[in-house]
CSV table of C-alpha atoms in Angstrom, one decimal:
chain,number,residue,atom,x,y,z
A,1,MET,CA,-15.6,-1.6,6.6
A,2,VAL,CA,-16.8,-5.1,5.6
A,3,ARG,CA,-20.1,-6.9,5.8
A,4,ARG,CA,-20.6,-8.8,9.1
A,5,LYS,CA,-23.2,-11.4,10.0
A,6,ALA,CA,-24.4,-12.0,13.6
A,7,LEU,CA,-22.8,-15.1,15.0
A,8,SER,CA,-25.3,-18.1,15.0
A,9,ALA,CA,-24.2,-19.0,18.6
A,10,VAL,CA,-25.2,-15.6,19.8
A,11,ALA,CA,-28.5,-15.7,18.1
A,12,LEU,CA,-29.3,-19.2,19.5
A,13,GLY,CA,-28.3,-17.9,23.0
A,14,ALA,CA,-30.7,-15.0,22.7
A,15,ALA,CA,-33.5,-17.4,21.6
A,16,ALA,CA,-32.9,-19.5,24.6
A,17,LEU,CA,-33.2,-16.5,26.9
A,18,THR,CA,-36.5,-15.4,25.4
A,19,LEU,CA,-38.1,-18.8,25.8
A,20,GLY,CA,-36.8,-19.6,29.3
A,21,THR,CA,-37.8,-18.2,32.7
A,22,LEU,CA,-35.8,-17.3,35.7
A,23,PRO,CA,-36.3,-19.0,39.1
A,24,ALA,CA,-38.0,-17.1,41.9
A,25,GLN,CA,-35.5,-15.3,44.2
A,26,THR,CA,-36.0,-14.9,48.0
A,27,ALA,CA,-33.9,-13.5,50.9
A,28,TYR,CA,-34.0,-16.8,52.6
A,29,ALA,CA,-31.3,-19.4,52.5
A,30,ALA,CA,-32.3,-23.0,51.7
A,31,VAL,CA,-31.1,-26.1,53.4
A,32,PRO,CA,-28.4,-27.6,51.4
A,33,GLY,CA,-29.7,-30.1,48.8
A,34,THR,CA,-33.3,-28.7,49.1
A,35,ALA,CA,-35.3,-26.1,47.2
A,36,PRO,CA,-35.3,-22.6,48.7
A,37,ALA,CA,-38.0,-22.0,51.4
A,38,VAL,CA,-40.7,-19.6,50.6
A,39,PRO,CA,-42.7,-17.9,53.3
A,40,ALA,CA,-46.5,-18.5,53.1
A,41,HIS,CA,-47.2,-14.9,52.5
A,42,VAL,CA,-45.0,-14.7,49.4
A,43,THR,CA,-46.3,-15.9,46.1
A,44,ALA,CA,-43.5,-17.4,44.0
A,45,THR,CA,-44.0,-16.1,40.4
A,46,ALA,CA,-41.6,-16.1,37.6
A,47,PRO,CA,-40.6,-12.8,36.1
A,48,ALA,CA,-41.5,-11.8,32.6
A,49,PRO,CA,-39.3,-13.4,30.0
A,50,VAL,CA,-36.1,-11.4,29.2
A,51,SER,CA,-35.7,-10.6,25.5
A,52,VAL,CA,-32.1,-10.0,24.2
A,53,SER,CA,-31.7,-8.3,20.9
A,54,VAL,CA,-28.7,-9.0,18.8
A,55,HIS,CA,-27.3,-6.0,17.0
A,56,THR,CA,-26.0,-6.7,13.5
A,57,PRO,CA,-23.6,-4.0,12.3
A,58,ALA,CA,-24.7,-2.2,9.2
A,59,PRO,CA,-22.8,-3.3,6.2
A,60,ALA,CA,-19.9,-1.0,5.0
A,61,PRO,CA,-21.0,1.5,2.4
A,62,ALA,CA,-20.4,0.4,-1.2
A,63,PRO,CA,-17.4,1.8,-3.0
A,64,ASP,CA,-18.4,5.2,-4.4
A,65,THR,CA,-17.4,5.0,-8.1
A,66,ALA,CA,-18.8,8.5,-8.8
A,67,ALA,CA,-16.3,9.9,-6.2
A,68,LEU,CA,-13.5,7.7,-7.7
A,69,ARG,CA,-14.2,9.3,-11.1
A,70,VAL,CA,-14.0,12.8,-9.6
A,71,VAL,CA,-10.7,12.0,-8.0
A,72,LEU,CA,-9.3,10.7,-11.3
A,73,GLN,CA,-10.6,13.6,-13.3
A,74,ARG,CA,-9.0,16.0,-10.7
A,75,ALA,CA,-5.7,14.2,-11.3
A,76,LEU,CA,-6.1,14.9,-15.0
A,77,SER,CA,-6.8,18.5,-14.4
A,78,GLN,CA,-3.5,18.7,-12.4
A,79,GLY,CA,-1.4,17.3,-15.2
A,80,ALA,CA,-1.7,13.5,-15.2
A,81,PRO,CA,-2.3,12.1,-18.8
A,82,GLY,CA,-4.3,9.2,-17.4
A,83,ALA,CA,-5.6,7.8,-14.1
A,84,MET,CA,-7.6,4.6,-13.2
A,85,ALA,CA,-8.7,2.5,-10.3
A,86,ARG,CA,-10.0,-1.1,-9.9
A,87,VAL,CA,-11.9,-2.2,-6.7
A,88,ASP,CA,-12.5,-5.8,-5.9
A,89,ASP,CA,-15.1,-6.1,-3.1
A,90,HIS,CA,-16.5,-9.4,-1.9
A,91,GLY,CA,-16.5,-10.9,-5.4
A,92,GLU,CA,-17.7,-7.8,-7.3
A,93,THR,CA,-15.4,-5.7,-9.4
A,94,TYR,CA,-15.6,-2.0,-10.2
A,95,ARG,CA,-13.5,-0.3,-12.8
A,96,VAL,CA,-13.1,3.5,-13.4
A,97,ALA,CA,-10.6,5.0,-15.9
A,98,GLU,CA,-10.0,8.6,-17.3
A,99,GLY,CA,-7.5,9.9,-19.8
A,100,VAL,CA,-4.9,8.3,-21.9
A,101,ALA,CA,-2.4,5.5,-21.5
A,102,ASP,CA,-0.4,6.8,-24.5
A,103,ARG,CA,-0.2,10.5,-25.4
A,104,GLU,CA,1.0,9.8,-28.9
A,105,THR,CA,-1.7,7.4,-30.0
A,106,GLY,CA,-4.4,8.7,-27.7
A,107,ARG,CA,-5.3,5.1,-26.5
A,108,GLN,CA,-7.5,5.4,-23.4
A,109,ILE,CA,-6.0,4.1,-20.2
A,110,SER,CA,-7.6,0.9,-18.8
A,111,THR,CA,-7.5,-1.1,-15.6
A,112,ALA,CA,-6.2,-4.0,-17.9
A,113,ASP,CA,-2.9,-2.0,-18.3
A,114,ARG,CA,0.3,-3.0,-16.7
A,115,PHE,CA,2.5,-0.4,-15.2
A,116,ARG,CA,5.6,0.1,-13.0
A,117,ILE,CA,4.5,-0.3,-9.4
A,118,GLY,CA,7.5,1.4,-7.7
A,119,SER,CA,7.7,0.9,-3.9
A,120,VAL,CA,4.8,-1.5,-3.8
A,121,THR,CA,7.7,-3.9,-4.7
A,122,LYS,CA,8.8,-3.5,-1.1
A,123,THR,CA,5.9,-5.5,0.2
A,124,PHE,CA,6.8,-8.4,-2.1
A,125,SER,CA,10.3,-8.3,-0.9
A,126,ALA,CA,9.2,-8.2,2.8
A,127,VAL,CA,6.9,-11.2,2.2
A,128,VAL,CA,9.8,-13.2,0.8
A,129,VAL,CA,12.1,-12.2,3.7
A,130,LEU,CA,9.4,-13.2,6.2
A,131,GLN,CA,8.9,-16.5,4.5
A,132,LEU,CA,12.6,-17.2,4.9
A,133,VAL,CA,12.1,-16.3,8.6
A,134,ALA,CA,9.4,-18.9,8.8
A,135,GLU,CA,11.7,-21.5,7.3
A,136,GLY,CA,14.4,-20.7,9.8
A,137,GLU,CA,16.8,-19.3,7.2
A,138,LEU,CA,16.7,-15.7,8.7
A,139,GLU,CA,15.9,-14.2,12.1
A,140,LEU,CA,14.4,-10.8,12.3
A,141,ASP,CA,16.5,-9.6,15.3
A,142,THR,CA,19.8,-10.9,14.0
A,143,SER,CA,22.4,-8.6,12.5
A,144,VAL,CA,22.4,-8.2,8.7
A,145,ASN,CA,26.2,-8.6,8.8
A,146,HIS,CA,25.7,-12.1,10.2
A,147,TYR,CA,24.3,-13.1,6.9
A,148,LEU,CA,26.2,-10.6,4.7
A,149,PRO,CA,29.6,-10.2,6.6
A,150,GLY,CA,31.1,-6.8,6.3
A,151,LEU,CA,28.2,-5.3,4.2
A,152,LEU,CA,27.3,-2.6,6.7
A,153,PRO,CA,29.5,-0.4,9.0
A,154,ASP,CA,27.3,-1.2,12.1
A,155,ASP,CA,26.6,-4.7,13.3
A,156,ARG,CA,23.6,-3.4,15.3
A,157,VAL,CA,21.5,-3.1,12.0
A,158,THR,CA,19.2,-6.1,12.0
A,159,VAL,CA,16.9,-7.7,9.5
A,160,ARG,CA,13.9,-6.1,11.2
A,161,HIS,CA,15.6,-2.7,10.9
A,162,VAL,CA,15.8,-2.8,7.2
A,163,LEU,CA,12.2,-4.0,6.8
A,164,ASN,CA,10.8,-1.2,9.1
A,165,HIS,CA,13.1,1.6,7.9
A,166,ARG,CA,15.0,2.0,11.2
A,167,SER,CA,18.5,1.1,10.0
A,168,GLY,CA,19.7,4.7,9.7
A,169,LEU,CA,21.1,3.9,6.2
A,170,TRP,CA,21.1,7.0,3.8
A,171,ASP,CA,18.7,6.8,0.8
A,172,TYR,CA,21.1,7.0,-2.2
A,173,THR,CA,18.2,8.2,-4.4
A,174,ASN,CA,18.2,11.6,-2.6
A,175,ASP,CA,21.5,12.4,-4.4
A,176,MET,CA,20.8,10.4,-7.6
A,177,PHE,CA,17.6,12.4,-8.4
A,178,GLN,CA,18.4,15.8,-7.0
A,179,GLN,CA,17.7,17.0,-10.5
A,180,THR,CA,14.6,15.1,-11.8
A,181,VAL,CA,15.0,14.6,-15.5
A,182,PRO,CA,18.8,14.8,-15.7
A,183,GLY,CA,19.0,12.4,-12.8
A,184,PHE,CA,16.7,10.0,-14.4
A,185,GLU,CA,18.3,10.1,-17.8
A,186,SER,CA,21.7,9.4,-16.3
A,187,VAL,CA,20.5,6.1,-14.9
A,188,ARG,CA,17.7,5.2,-17.4
A,189,ASN,CA,19.8,2.5,-19.1
A,190,GLU,CA,22.3,1.7,-16.3
A,191,VAL,CA,22.5,-1.7,-14.7
A,192,PHE,CA,23.7,-1.5,-11.1
A,193,THR,CA,24.7,-4.3,-8.7
A,194,HIS,CA,23.3,-4.3,-5.3
A,195,GLN,CA,26.8,-3.5,-3.9
A,196,GLU,CA,27.1,-0.5,-6.1
A,197,LEU,CA,23.9,1.0,-4.7
A,198,ILE,CA,24.9,0.2,-1.1
A,199,ASP,CA,28.3,1.9,-1.8
A,200,ARG,CA,26.4,5.0,-2.9
A,201,SER,CA,24.5,5.0,0.3
A,202,LEU,CA,27.6,4.5,2.5
A,203,THR,CA,29.1,7.8,1.1
A,204,ARG,CA,27.0,9.3,3.9
A,205,THR,CA,27.4,8.1,7.5
A,206,PRO,CA,24.4,6.2,8.6
A,207,SER,CA,22.3,8.2,11.1
A,208,PRO,CA,20.6,8.0,13.5
A,209,ALA,CA,21.6,4.9,15.5
A,210,PRO,CA,19.8,1.6,14.4
A,211,GLY,CA,16.4,1.1,15.9
A,212,THR,CA,16.0,4.6,17.2
A,213,ALA,CA,14.0,6.3,14.5
A,214,TYR,CA,11.9,5.8,11.4
A,215,GLY,CA,13.6,7.0,8.3
A,216,TYR,CA,12.3,5.8,4.8
A,217,SER,CA,15.2,4.6,2.7
A,218,ASN,CA,15.3,2.6,-0.5
A,219,THR,CA,18.7,1.4,0.6
A,220,ASN,CA,17.0,-0.8,3.2
A,221,PHE,CA,15.2,-2.9,0.5
A,222,VAL,CA,18.3,-3.2,-1.6
A,223,VAL,CA,19.7,-4.9,1.5
A,224,ALA,CA,16.6,-7.0,1.7
A,225,GLY,CA,17.2,-8.1,-1.9
A,226,MET,CA,20.7,-9.1,-1.0
A,227,LEU,CA,19.5,-11.2,1.9
A,228,ILE,CA,16.9,-13.0,-0.3
A,229,GLU,CA,19.6,-13.8,-2.9
A,230,LYS,CA,22.3,-14.9,-0.3
A,231,VAL,CA,20.0,-17.2,1.6
A,232,THR,CA,18.0,-18.7,-1.3
A,233,GLY,CA,21.0,-19.0,-3.6
A,234,GLU,CA,18.7,-17.7,-6.4
A,235,SER,CA,17.8,-14.4,-8.0
A,236,ALA,CA,15.2,-12.2,-6.5
A,237,ARG,CA,13.1,-12.7,-9.7
A,238,SER,CA,13.1,-16.5,-9.1
A,239,ALA,CA,12.2,-16.0,-5.4
A,240,TYR,CA,9.2,-13.7,-6.3
A,241,GLN,CA,8.1,-16.1,-9.0
A,242,SER,CA,8.2,-19.3,-7.0
A,243,ARG,CA,7.0,-17.9,-3.7
A,244,ILE,CA,4.3,-15.3,-4.6
A,245,ILE,CA,3.6,-14.9,-8.4
A,246,GLU,CA,3.0,-18.5,-9.4
A,247,PRO,CA,1.1,-19.6,-6.2
A,248,LEU,CA,-1.3,-16.7,-6.5
A,249,GLY,CA,-1.6,-16.8,-10.3
A,250,LEU,CA,-0.4,-13.2,-10.7
A,251,ASP,CA,0.0,-13.5,-14.5
A,252,ASN,CA,0.6,-9.8,-15.1
A,253,THR,CA,3.1,-9.3,-12.4
A,254,LYS,CA,6.8,-9.3,-13.6
A,255,TYR,CA,10.2,-8.6,-12.2
A,256,VAL,CA,11.9,-7.8,-15.6
A,257,HIS,CA,15.1,-6.0,-14.4
A,258,PRO,CA,17.3,-5.3,-16.1
A,259,ALA,CA,15.2,-5.4,-19.3
A,260,THR,CA,13.8,-2.0,-20.2
A,261,ALA,CA,10.4,-2.8,-21.7
A,262,ILE,CA,7.1,-3.5,-20.1
A,263,PRO,CA,5.7,-6.7,-21.8
A,264,GLY,CA,2.1,-6.9,-23.0
A,265,ARG,CA,-0.5,-4.2,-22.7
A,266,TYR,CA,0.7,-1.2,-20.6
A,267,ALA,CA,0.3,2.4,-19.7
A,268,ARG,CA,3.1,4.7,-20.6
A,269,GLY,CA,4.7,6.7,-17.9
A,270,TYR,CA,5.3,10.5,-18.0
A,271,LEU,CA,7.8,12.3,-15.9
A,272,THR,CA,7.2,16.0,-15.0
A,273,PRO,CA,10.3,18.1,-15.3
A,274,ASP,CA,11.3,20.5,-12.6
A,275,GLU,CA,11.0,23.5,-14.9
A,276,THR,CA,7.5,24.9,-15.0
A,277,GLY,CA,5.8,24.4,-18.4
A,278,ALA,CA,8.4,22.1,-19.7
A,279,PRO,CA,6.9,19.1,-21.7
A,280,LEU,CA,6.4,15.8,-20.0
A,281,VAL,CA,9.1,13.2,-20.5
A,282,ASP,CA,8.2,9.7,-21.6
A,283,SER,CA,9.9,7.6,-18.9
A,284,THR,CA,8.4,4.2,-19.7
A,285,ARG,CA,11.5,2.4,-20.9
A,286,GLN,CA,14.2,2.1,-18.2
A,287,THR,CA,16.1,-0.7,-16.5
A,288,ALA,CA,14.7,0.5,-13.0
A,289,SER,CA,18.1,-0.9,-11.8
A,290,TRP,CA,18.4,2.0,-9.5
A,291,ALA,CA,15.4,0.6,-7.6
A,292,GLN,CA,15.7,-3.2,-8.0
A,293,THR,CA,14.1,-5.0,-5.0
A,294,ALA,CA,13.1,-1.6,-3.6
A,295,GLY,CA,10.9,-0.8,-6.7
A,296,ALA,CA,11.4,-2.4,-10.0
A,297,MET,CA,8.3,-4.6,-10.4
A,298,ILE,CA,5.6,-4.4,-13.0
A,299,SER,CA,2.0,-5.4,-12.3
A,300,ASP,CA,-1.7,-4.5,-13.0
A,301,PRO,CA,-4.6,-3.6,-10.6
A,302,ALA,CA,-6.2,-7.0,-10.6
A,303,ASP,CA,-2.9,-8.7,-9.6
A,304,LEU,CA,-2.1,-6.1,-6.9
A,305,ASN,CA,-5.6,-6.5,-5.4
A,306,ARG,CA,-5.2,-10.3,-5.4
A,307,PHE,CA,-1.8,-10.0,-3.7
A,308,PHE,CA,-2.8,-7.7,-0.9
A,309,ALA,CA,-6.0,-9.6,-0.4
A,310,ALA,CA,-4.0,-12.9,0.0
A,311,LEU,CA,-1.5,-11.2,2.3
A,312,LEU,CA,-4.0,-9.8,4.7
A,313,GLY,CA,-6.2,-12.9,4.4
A,314,GLY,CA,-3.3,-15.0,5.8
A,315,ARG,CA,-2.4,-17.0,2.7
A,316,LEU,CA,1.2,-15.9,2.4
A,317,LEU,CA,2.5,-15.8,5.9
A,318,ARG,CA,2.1,-17.5,9.2
A,319,ALA,CA,-0.2,-15.6,11.6
A,320,ASP,CA,2.6,-14.7,14.0
A,321,LEU,CA,4.7,-13.2,11.1
A,322,LEU,CA,1.7,-11.4,9.7
A,323,ALA,CA,1.3,-9.9,13.1
A,324,GLU,CA,5.1,-8.9,13.1
A,325,MET,CA,4.5,-7.2,9.8
A,326,GLN,CA,1.8,-5.1,11.4
A,327,ARG,CA,3.8,-3.8,14.4
A,328,TRP,CA,3.3,-0.1,13.5
A,329,ALA,CA,5.3,3.0,13.8
A,330,PRO,CA,3.6,6.4,13.0
A,331,THR,CA,5.1,8.2,10.0
A,332,ASN,CA,3.2,11.5,10.2
A,333,ALA,CA,2.5,13.9,13.0
A,334,ALA,CA,-1.3,13.4,12.7
A,335,GLY,CA,-0.8,9.6,13.4
A,336,THR,CA,-2.9,8.7,10.4
A,337,GLN,CA,-0.1,6.9,8.5
A,338,HIS,CA,2.0,4.0,9.9
A,339,TYR,CA,4.7,1.6,8.7
A,340,GLY,CA,5.3,-1.9,9.8
A,341,LEU,CA,7.6,-4.5,8.0
A,342,GLY,CA,7.3,-3.4,4.3
A,343,LEU,CA,3.6,-2.7,4.9
A,344,ARG,CA,1.7,0.6,5.3
A,345,ARG,CA,-1.4,1.4,7.3
A,346,ARG,CA,-3.5,4.4,6.5
A,347,ASP,CA,-6.4,5.6,8.8
A,348,LEU,CA,-9.2,7.1,6.8
A,349,SER,CA,-11.7,9.9,7.6
A,350,CYS,CA,-14.5,7.4,8.2
A,351,GLY,CA,-12.5,5.5,10.9
A,352,VAL,CA,-11.5,2.7,8.7
A,353,SER,CA,-7.8,1.5,8.5
A,354,VAL,CA,-6.4,0.1,5.2
A,355,TYR,CA,-3.3,-1.8,4.5
A,356,GLY,CA,-0.9,-1.9,1.5
A,357,HIS,CA,1.7,0.3,0.0
A,358,THR,CA,2.2,3.3,-2.2
A,359,GLY,CA,4.6,3.3,-5.1
A,360,THR,CA,6.4,5.9,-7.2
A,361,VAL,CA,8.8,5.4,-10.0
A,362,GLN,CA,9.4,7.9,-12.9
A,363,GLY,CA,6.1,8.4,-14.7
A,364,TYR,CA,3.9,6.4,-12.3
A,365,TYR,CA,2.0,7.0,-8.9
A,366,THR,CA,0.4,3.8,-7.4
A,367,TYR,CA,-1.9,3.2,-4.4
A,368,ALA,CA,-2.6,-0.4,-3.5
A,369,PHE,CA,-4.5,-1.1,-0.3
A,370,THR,CA,-6.9,-3.6,1.1
A,371,SER,CA,-9.1,-4.0,4.2
A,372,LYS,CA,-8.2,-5.8,7.3
A,373,ASP,CA,-9.6,-9.0,6.2
A,374,GLY,CA,-8.5,-8.5,2.5
A,375,LYS,CA,-12.1,-8.6,1.2
A,376,ARG,CA,-12.2,-5.2,-0.3
A,377,SER,CA,-9.2,-3.9,-2.2
A,378,VAL,CA,-8.3,-1.0,-4.5
A,379,SER,CA,-5.3,-0.4,-6.8
A,380,SER,CA,-5.1,3.0,-8.5
A,381,LEU,CA,-2.6,4.6,-10.8
A,382,ALA,CA,-1.8,8.0,-12.3
A,383,ASN,CA,0.7,7.9,-15.2
A,384,THR,CA,2.8,10.7,-14.1
A,385,SER,CA,5.2,11.6,-11.3
A,386,ASN,CA,7.1,14.6,-9.8
A,387,ASN,CA,3.7,16.2,-9.4
A,388,GLY,CA,2.9,16.5,-5.7
A,389,ASN,CA,-0.7,17.7,-6.4
A,390,VAL,CA,-1.5,14.5,-8.4
A,391,LEU,CA,0.1,12.3,-5.6
A,392,VAL,CA,-2.1,13.9,-3.0
A,393,THR,CA,-5.2,13.7,-5.1
A,394,MET,CA,-4.8,10.0,-5.8
A,395,ALA,CA,-5.0,9.3,-2.1
A,396,GLY,CA,-8.6,10.2,-2.5
A,397,THR,CA,-9.2,6.8,-4.2
A,398,LEU,CA,-8.8,5.2,-0.8
A,399,GLU,CA,-11.5,7.4,0.7
A,400,ALA,CA,-13.9,6.7,-2.2
A,401,THR,CA,-13.3,3.0,-2.0
A,402,PHE,CA,-13.5,2.3,1.7
A,403,CYS,CA,-15.6,5.1,3.1
A,404,GLY,CA,-18.2,5.3,0.2
A,405,SER,CA,-20.2,8.5,-0.1
A,406,GLY,CA,-19.5,9.4,3.5
A,407,GLY,CA,-15.7,9.8,3.0
A,408,SER,CA,-13.5,12.7,1.9
A,409,ALA,CA,-12.4,11.5,-1.5
A,410,SER,CA,-10.4,14.6,-2.5
A,411,GLY,CA,-7.1,13.4,-1.3
A,412,GLY,CA,-6.9,12.0,2.2
A,413,SER,CA,-8.4,11.6,5.6
A,414,GLY,CA,-10.3,14.6,6.8
A,415,GLY,CA,-10.2,16.4,3.4
A,416,THR,CA,-12.9,18.5,1.9
A,417,GLY,CA,-14.1,19.2,-1.6
A,418,SER,CA,-15.7,17.4,-4.5
A,419,GLY,CA,-15.9,13.6,-4.9
A,420,THR,CA,-18.6,12.4,-2.5
A,421,ALA,CA,-21.5,11.6,-5.0
A,422,SER,CA,-23.4,8.5,-3.8
A,423,VAL,CA,-23.6,6.7,-7.1
A,424,SER,CA,-22.4,3.1,-6.7
A,425,GLY,CA,-20.5,1.4,-9.4
A,426,THR,CA,-21.9,-1.4,-11.7
A,427,PRO,CA,-20.0,-4.6,-11.0
A,428,SER,CA,-17.7,-5.8,-13.8
A,429,ALA,CA,-18.4,-2.7,-15.9
A,430,GLU,CA,-17.0,0.8,-16.4
A,431,ALA,CA,-18.7,3.1,-13.9
A,432,PRO,CA,-20.9,5.9,-15.3
A,433,ALA,CA,-19.5,9.4,-15.3
A,434,ALA,CA,-20.2,11.6,-12.4
A,435,GLN,CA,-21.1,15.3,-12.3
A,436,VAL,CA,-17.6,16.9,-12.1
A,437,PRO,CA,-16.8,20.5,-11.1
A,438,ALA,CA,-15.2,22.8,-13.6
A,439,ALA,CA,-11.7,21.5,-14.4
A,440,GLU,CA,-8.7,23.3,-13.2
A,441,ALA,CA,-5.9,24.1,-15.5
A,442,PRO,CA,-2.8,21.8,-15.1
A,443,GLY,CA,-0.4,23.2,-12.5
A,444,THR,CA,-2.8,25.7,-11.0
A,445,ASP,CA,-3.1,23.9,-7.7
A,446,THR,CA,-0.5,25.2,-5.3
A,447,PRO,CA,1.4,22.9,-2.8
A,448,ASP,CA,-0.4,24.6,0.0
A,449,ARG,CA,-3.8,23.9,-1.5
A,450,GLY,CA,-2.9,20.4,-2.3
A,451,ALA,CA,-1.9,19.8,1.3
A,452,ARG,CA,-5.2,21.2,2.5
A,453,LEU,CA,-7.1,18.9,0.1
A,454,ALA,CA,-5.2,16.0,1.8
A,455,GLY,CA,-6.6,17.0,5.2
A,456,GLY,CA,-4.5,14.6,7.3
A,457,TYR,CA,-1.2,15.7,6.0
A,458,GLU,CA,0.6,18.4,7.8
A,459,ASP,CA,3.0,19.2,5.0
A,460,MET,CA,4.0,17.9,1.6
A,461,ALA,CA,7.0,16.1,3.0
A,462,ALA,CA,4.7,13.7,4.8
A,463,VAL,CA,3.1,12.8,1.5
A,464,HIS,CA,6.5,12.3,-0.2
A,465,GLU,CA,8.2,10.4,2.5
A,466,ASP,CA,8.4,7.2,0.5
A,467,ILE,CA,10.2,8.5,-2.5
A,468,ALA,CA,13.3,10.5,-3.5
A,469,PRO,CA,12.8,14.3,-3.8
A,470,GLY,CA,13.7,14.3,-7.4
A,471,ILE,CA,10.9,11.9,-8.2
A,472,ALA,CA,8.1,13.7,-6.3
A,473,ARG,CA,9.2,17.3,-5.9
A,474,ASN,CA,6.3,19.7,-6.6
């Protein structure tokens, strides 16, 4: 996955062995303190020098930008107005973009565009909570109600449970977006308090018992936001700003809630209605108050790559807490997807594991992942949502980035299909176009075919596990 160099100590040791000789061995014991006795008929000769070769692992294949372009163009054929990806790899940058950021003006989408990152926000929230654990302000295995008395109906729900989605709390967005566009329009300009969102969740009895099963719920990270604000005495925005954004220089990362606009240069988001053939809905402007600390942040690919590289590189958390973040629970039957504390792990077709988060908010699908050492990162976006085929396809950006031309870049681990051309990208420049198969008409991919393209996914529910049905439903 990453380039490795042979350890100099190992190389020096090997050199010493090649230059040295081994003493003659006999079956006769020597008198203590003297050299071993050698019978007169035995000639003591040194064996031939032993040569030890040091194996240097082959460097990981370069990101396959031709395959990246095929993935993005497939997303366009399935209904996304635009799609793009940025790879940062050991100091080199690769950028690929297809389609438009704005359907009205026709402006081409760019990796310089900001966008709504959806549930990638959860990793930011988890980092702040874990920093507070490091400072002794919170404890992972202490009840949430110890810090927020009376908030939850079960004292057994701990801070750890909300970060790893084992609280049993109902995801209020399942009801909120049961109908995609009407649900969105009903909350587009609403401003909720954390308590109002928790109250929506608690209309359903929490289930199962805390700590017994994984169940992704946006409610958990609303609770995380409440913990952050209670313990720090400041807003979540201030905590993100002082603890992550400013130290890392993430100039294009914002928590603008409850403002509705994306500042600066941005890609517009387009929500796919439930009705087949209905026109896309421009969903760019919204408070995102329904998501808040579970999904309301705005960023761009460069900042997301820098964030995850810093996180996995050990610059944001103590080593023991980064290890806690990576205590994994499988989230799909194939065992190729895992969740820790606000962090995902995906196991790719080439045997590489990558770390980050997916994000969905109306009009935007995001994948932001990095290598184990944080030295190769990719952030990709399609500016649509409620389109399961596009969501599956965009997973192929991970394969193209981390597996190179040997990966299955058509939508997930073990997949088949186009997208494996071996053309490498040009650093700091738009990659050249790849040879692309005949485009498919938008909407012609069936859910079954989309699932097959994903390879490692048993069903579409596994793909959509991190978002409400009304945001992702195919």
